Coordinates of C-alpha atoms (C1' of nucleotides) in Angstrom, one line a residue:
Chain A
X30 CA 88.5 45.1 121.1
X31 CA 91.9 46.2 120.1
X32 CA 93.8 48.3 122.5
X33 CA 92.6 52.4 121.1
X34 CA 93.1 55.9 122.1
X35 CA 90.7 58.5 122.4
X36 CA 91.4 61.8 122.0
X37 CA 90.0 65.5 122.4
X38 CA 91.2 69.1 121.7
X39 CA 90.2 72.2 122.9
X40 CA 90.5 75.2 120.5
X41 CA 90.7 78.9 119.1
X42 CA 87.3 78.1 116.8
X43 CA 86.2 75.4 114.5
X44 CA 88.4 75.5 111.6
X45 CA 92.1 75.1 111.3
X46 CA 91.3 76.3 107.4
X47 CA 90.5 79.6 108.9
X48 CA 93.5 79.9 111.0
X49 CA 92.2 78.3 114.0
X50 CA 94.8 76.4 116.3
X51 CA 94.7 73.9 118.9
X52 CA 95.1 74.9 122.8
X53 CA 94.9 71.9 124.8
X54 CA 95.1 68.3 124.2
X55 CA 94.4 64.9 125.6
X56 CA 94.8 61.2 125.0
X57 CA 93.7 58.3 126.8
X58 CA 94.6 55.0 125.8
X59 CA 92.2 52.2 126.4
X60 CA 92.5 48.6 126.9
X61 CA 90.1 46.2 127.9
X62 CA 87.2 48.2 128.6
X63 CA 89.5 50.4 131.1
X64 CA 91.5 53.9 130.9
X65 CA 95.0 52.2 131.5
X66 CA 97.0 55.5 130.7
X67 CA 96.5 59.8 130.1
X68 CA 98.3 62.4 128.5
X69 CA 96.8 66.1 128.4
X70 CA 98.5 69.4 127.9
X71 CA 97.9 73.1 126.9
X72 CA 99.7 74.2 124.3
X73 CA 101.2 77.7 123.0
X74 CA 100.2 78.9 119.4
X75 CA 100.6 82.5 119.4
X76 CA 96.8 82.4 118.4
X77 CA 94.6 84.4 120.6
X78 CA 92.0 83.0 122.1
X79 CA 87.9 84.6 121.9
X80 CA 86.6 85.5 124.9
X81 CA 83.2 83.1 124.4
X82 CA 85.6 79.8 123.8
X83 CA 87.1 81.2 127.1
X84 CA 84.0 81.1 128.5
X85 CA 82.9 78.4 127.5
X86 CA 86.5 76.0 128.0
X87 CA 87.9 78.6 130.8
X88 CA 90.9 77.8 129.4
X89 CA 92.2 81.8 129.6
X90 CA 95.0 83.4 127.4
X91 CA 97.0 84.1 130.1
X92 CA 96.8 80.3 130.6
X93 CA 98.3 79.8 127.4
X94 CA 101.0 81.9 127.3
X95 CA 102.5 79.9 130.2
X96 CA 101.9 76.5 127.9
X97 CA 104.7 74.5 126.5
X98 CA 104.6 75.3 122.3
X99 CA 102.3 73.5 120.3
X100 CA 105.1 71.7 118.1
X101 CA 106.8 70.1 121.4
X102 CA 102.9 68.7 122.8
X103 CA 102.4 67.2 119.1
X104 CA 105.5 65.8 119.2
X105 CA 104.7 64.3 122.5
X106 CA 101.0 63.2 122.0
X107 CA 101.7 62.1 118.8
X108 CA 104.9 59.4 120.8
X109 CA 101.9 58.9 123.1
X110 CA 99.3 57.2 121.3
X111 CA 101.7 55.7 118.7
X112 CA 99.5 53.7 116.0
X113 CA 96.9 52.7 118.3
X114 CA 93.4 53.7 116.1
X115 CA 91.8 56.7 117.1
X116 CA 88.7 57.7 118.4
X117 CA 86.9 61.6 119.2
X118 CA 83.6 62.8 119.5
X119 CA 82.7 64.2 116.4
X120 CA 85.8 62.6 115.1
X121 CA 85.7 64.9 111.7
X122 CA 86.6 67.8 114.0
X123 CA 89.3 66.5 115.7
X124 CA 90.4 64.5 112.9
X125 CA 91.3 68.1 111.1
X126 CA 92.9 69.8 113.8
X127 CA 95.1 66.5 114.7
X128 CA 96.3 66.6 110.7
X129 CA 96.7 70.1 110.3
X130 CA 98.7 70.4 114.0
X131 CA 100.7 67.0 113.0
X132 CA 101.1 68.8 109.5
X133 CA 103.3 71.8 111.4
X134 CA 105.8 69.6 112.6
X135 CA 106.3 67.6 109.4
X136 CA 104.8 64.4 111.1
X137 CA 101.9 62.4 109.4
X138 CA 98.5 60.8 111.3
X139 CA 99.5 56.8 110.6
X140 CA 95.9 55.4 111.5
X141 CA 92.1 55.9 111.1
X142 CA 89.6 57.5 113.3
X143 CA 86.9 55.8 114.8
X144 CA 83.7 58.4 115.7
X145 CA 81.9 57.9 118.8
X146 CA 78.9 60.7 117.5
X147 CA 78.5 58.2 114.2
X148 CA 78.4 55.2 116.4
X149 CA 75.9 56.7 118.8
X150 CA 73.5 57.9 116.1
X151 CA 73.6 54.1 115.1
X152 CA 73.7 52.4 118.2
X153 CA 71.5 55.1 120.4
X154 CA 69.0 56.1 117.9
X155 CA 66.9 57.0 120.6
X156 CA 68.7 59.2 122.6
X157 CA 67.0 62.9 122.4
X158 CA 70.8 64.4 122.1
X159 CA 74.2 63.0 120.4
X160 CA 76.1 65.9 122.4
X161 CA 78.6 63.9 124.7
X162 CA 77.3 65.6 127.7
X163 CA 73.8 64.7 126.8
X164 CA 75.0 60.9 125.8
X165 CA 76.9 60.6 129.4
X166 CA 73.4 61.7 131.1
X167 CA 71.2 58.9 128.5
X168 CA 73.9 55.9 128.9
X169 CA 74.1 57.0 132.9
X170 CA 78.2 57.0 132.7
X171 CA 80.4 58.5 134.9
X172 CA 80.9 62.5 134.7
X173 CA 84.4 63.8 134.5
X174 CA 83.9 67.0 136.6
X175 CA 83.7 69.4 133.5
X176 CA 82.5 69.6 129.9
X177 CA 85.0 71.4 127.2
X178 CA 88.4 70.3 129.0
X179 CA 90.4 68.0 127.1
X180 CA 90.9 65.3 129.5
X181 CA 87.7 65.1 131.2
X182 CA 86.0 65.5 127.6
X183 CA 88.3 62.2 126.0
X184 CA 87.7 59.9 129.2
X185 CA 83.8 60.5 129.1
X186 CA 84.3 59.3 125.6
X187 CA 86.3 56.4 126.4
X188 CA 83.4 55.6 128.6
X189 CA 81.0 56.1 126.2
X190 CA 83.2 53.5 123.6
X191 CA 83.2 51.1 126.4
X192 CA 79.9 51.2 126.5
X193 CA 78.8 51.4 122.5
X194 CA 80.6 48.3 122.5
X195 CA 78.9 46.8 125.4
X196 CA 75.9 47.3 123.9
X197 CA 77.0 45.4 120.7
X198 CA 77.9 42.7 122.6
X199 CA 74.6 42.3 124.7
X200 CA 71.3 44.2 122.8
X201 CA 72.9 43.1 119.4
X202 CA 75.0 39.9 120.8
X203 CA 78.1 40.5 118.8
X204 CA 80.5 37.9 119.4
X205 CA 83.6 39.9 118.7
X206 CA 83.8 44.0 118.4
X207 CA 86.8 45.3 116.3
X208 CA 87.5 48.8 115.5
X209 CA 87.2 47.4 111.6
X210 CA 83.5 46.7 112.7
X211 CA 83.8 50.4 114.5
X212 CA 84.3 51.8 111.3
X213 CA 82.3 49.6 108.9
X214 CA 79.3 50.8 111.5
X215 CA 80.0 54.3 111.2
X216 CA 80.8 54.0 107.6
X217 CA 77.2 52.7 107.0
X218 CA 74.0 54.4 106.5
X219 CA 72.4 55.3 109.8
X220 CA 69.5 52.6 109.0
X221 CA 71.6 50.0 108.2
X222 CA 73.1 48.6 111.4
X223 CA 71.4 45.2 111.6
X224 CA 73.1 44.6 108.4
X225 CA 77.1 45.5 109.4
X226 CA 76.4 42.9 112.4
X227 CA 74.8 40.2 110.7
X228 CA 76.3 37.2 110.8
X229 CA 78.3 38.4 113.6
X230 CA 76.0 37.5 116.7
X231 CA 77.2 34.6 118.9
X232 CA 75.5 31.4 118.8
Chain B
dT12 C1' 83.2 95.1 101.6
dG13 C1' 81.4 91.1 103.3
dC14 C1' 81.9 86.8 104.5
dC15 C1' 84.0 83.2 106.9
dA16 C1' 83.6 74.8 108.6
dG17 C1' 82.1 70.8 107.1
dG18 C1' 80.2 66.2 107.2
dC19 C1' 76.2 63.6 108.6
dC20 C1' 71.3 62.9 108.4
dC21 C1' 66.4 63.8 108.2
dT22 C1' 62.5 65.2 105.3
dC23 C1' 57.6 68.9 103.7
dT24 C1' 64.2 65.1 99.5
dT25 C1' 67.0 63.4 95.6
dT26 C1' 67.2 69.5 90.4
dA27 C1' 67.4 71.1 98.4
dG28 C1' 67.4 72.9 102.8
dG29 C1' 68.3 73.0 107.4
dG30 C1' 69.4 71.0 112.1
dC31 C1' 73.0 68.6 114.6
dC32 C1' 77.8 68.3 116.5
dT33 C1' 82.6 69.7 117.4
dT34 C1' 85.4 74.8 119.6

DNA sequence: TGCCAGGCCCTCTTTAGGGCCTT
C-alpha cells in the first residue's frame, strides 16, 4: 500500500460547528506495514476545556495554556504529513476538525481520508465493539499505554490499518491493497465487501 | 428559553427510529 498517515485529535467537544477547537494533535506516517515517523503536539486555542474531556484525555487547561498556538501546530502538522492520504478512527470526526483547524490558517486539506471504523465494520463484522480500544483487544495488537492521547490513539490505528490490510491480503487473498481500494471498501455498503474485492484475489 | 454533531448502519425499515463512534 501507498505510503499514508494516520492521524488523531484530541478536543474541547465534538463539534467544531459549535465552537469546539482542537487541543492536541498527532500524525504518524506509515510505510510498509511500519510507523517510520511521529509528530504530536498540544495546541493553544483560547478555548476552555470541560472538566469530563479532562477527565477523560487528562489533558488539563493548565496544560494548554503552556502549548504552542493552534495556527503554528497546523502549520506544522499540516508540512508533516504533506499529501500522503489520510486515515483516523472515525475519520468523519477528525476529518471536520482537520478542515475547520486548516480553514483558520487559510490552508486547504489536499487529500482524502481513509476510515479505519468503516473498514472494520466491513472487514471485522464480528467484532462485539468498533471502539479502537475494543478493536486493539479483538485484532490482539499492541497497546500504546493510554486511550484518548493523540499519539498513542493514531499509532494503535496505524496498527490496526496494518492489520485491516493484512487481513485483505490473507482471509480475502487480495493481491494488491491500495488506499483507492481503502476507500471504494468503505465507500460500499457494509454487505457488499466480497464484491469491491472481486476480481482482485491472487491466483 | 431551550437546545445544542453528524454520518453510518441495523431493523420491529424504506412515509423512521435509535445505537454506535469520535471528544
Amino acid at each position: 500500500m501507498e505510503v499514508v498517515a494516520v492521524i488523531d485529535f484530541e478536543t474541547t467537544g465534538l463539534s467544531p460547528a459549535q465552537g469546539d477547537r482542537a487541543t492536541e494533535i498527532a500524525a504518524v506516517i506509515v510505510e510498509d506495514g511500519r510507523i517510520v515517523d511521529r509528530y504530536q503536539s498540544l495546541m493553544n486555542t483560547g478555548v476552555r476545556i470541560p472538566a469530563f474531556i479532562e477527565a477523560l484525555t487528562g489533558i488539563s487547561n493548565t496544560m494548554i495554556r503552556q502549548a504552542p498556538p493552534a495556527a503554528e501546530v497546523m502549520s506544522a502538522v499540516a508540512d508533516f504529513v504533506g499529501d500522503y492520504p489520510l486515515v483516523a478512527h472515525n475519520a468523519a470526526f477528525d476529518c471536520k476538525f482537520w478542515d475547520a483547524e486548516l480553514e483558520r490558517i487559510e490552508r486547504k486539506r489536499q487529500q482524502h481520508f481513509v476510515c479505519s471504523l468503516l473498514l472494520s465494520r466491513r472487514i471485522f463484522p464480528l467484532a462485539p465493539s468498533h471502539k479502537l480500544g475494543a478493536l486493539v483487544e479483538y485484532a490482539q495488537l499492541p497497546f500504546a499505554g493510554h486511550y484518548h492521547r493523540a499519539l498513542a490513539d493514531a499509532e494503535m490505528a496505524a496498527s490496526l490499518l496494518t492489520r485491516l490490510e493484512a487481513e485483505l491480503r490473507g482471509r480475502h487473498r487480495v493481491a494488491d491493497v491500495s488506499v483507492d481500494l481503502l476507500r471504494r471498501i468503505q465507500g460500499a455498503p457494509k454487505s457488499q465487501l466480497e464484491k469491491c474485492l472481486a476480481g482482485r484475489a491472487r491466483a
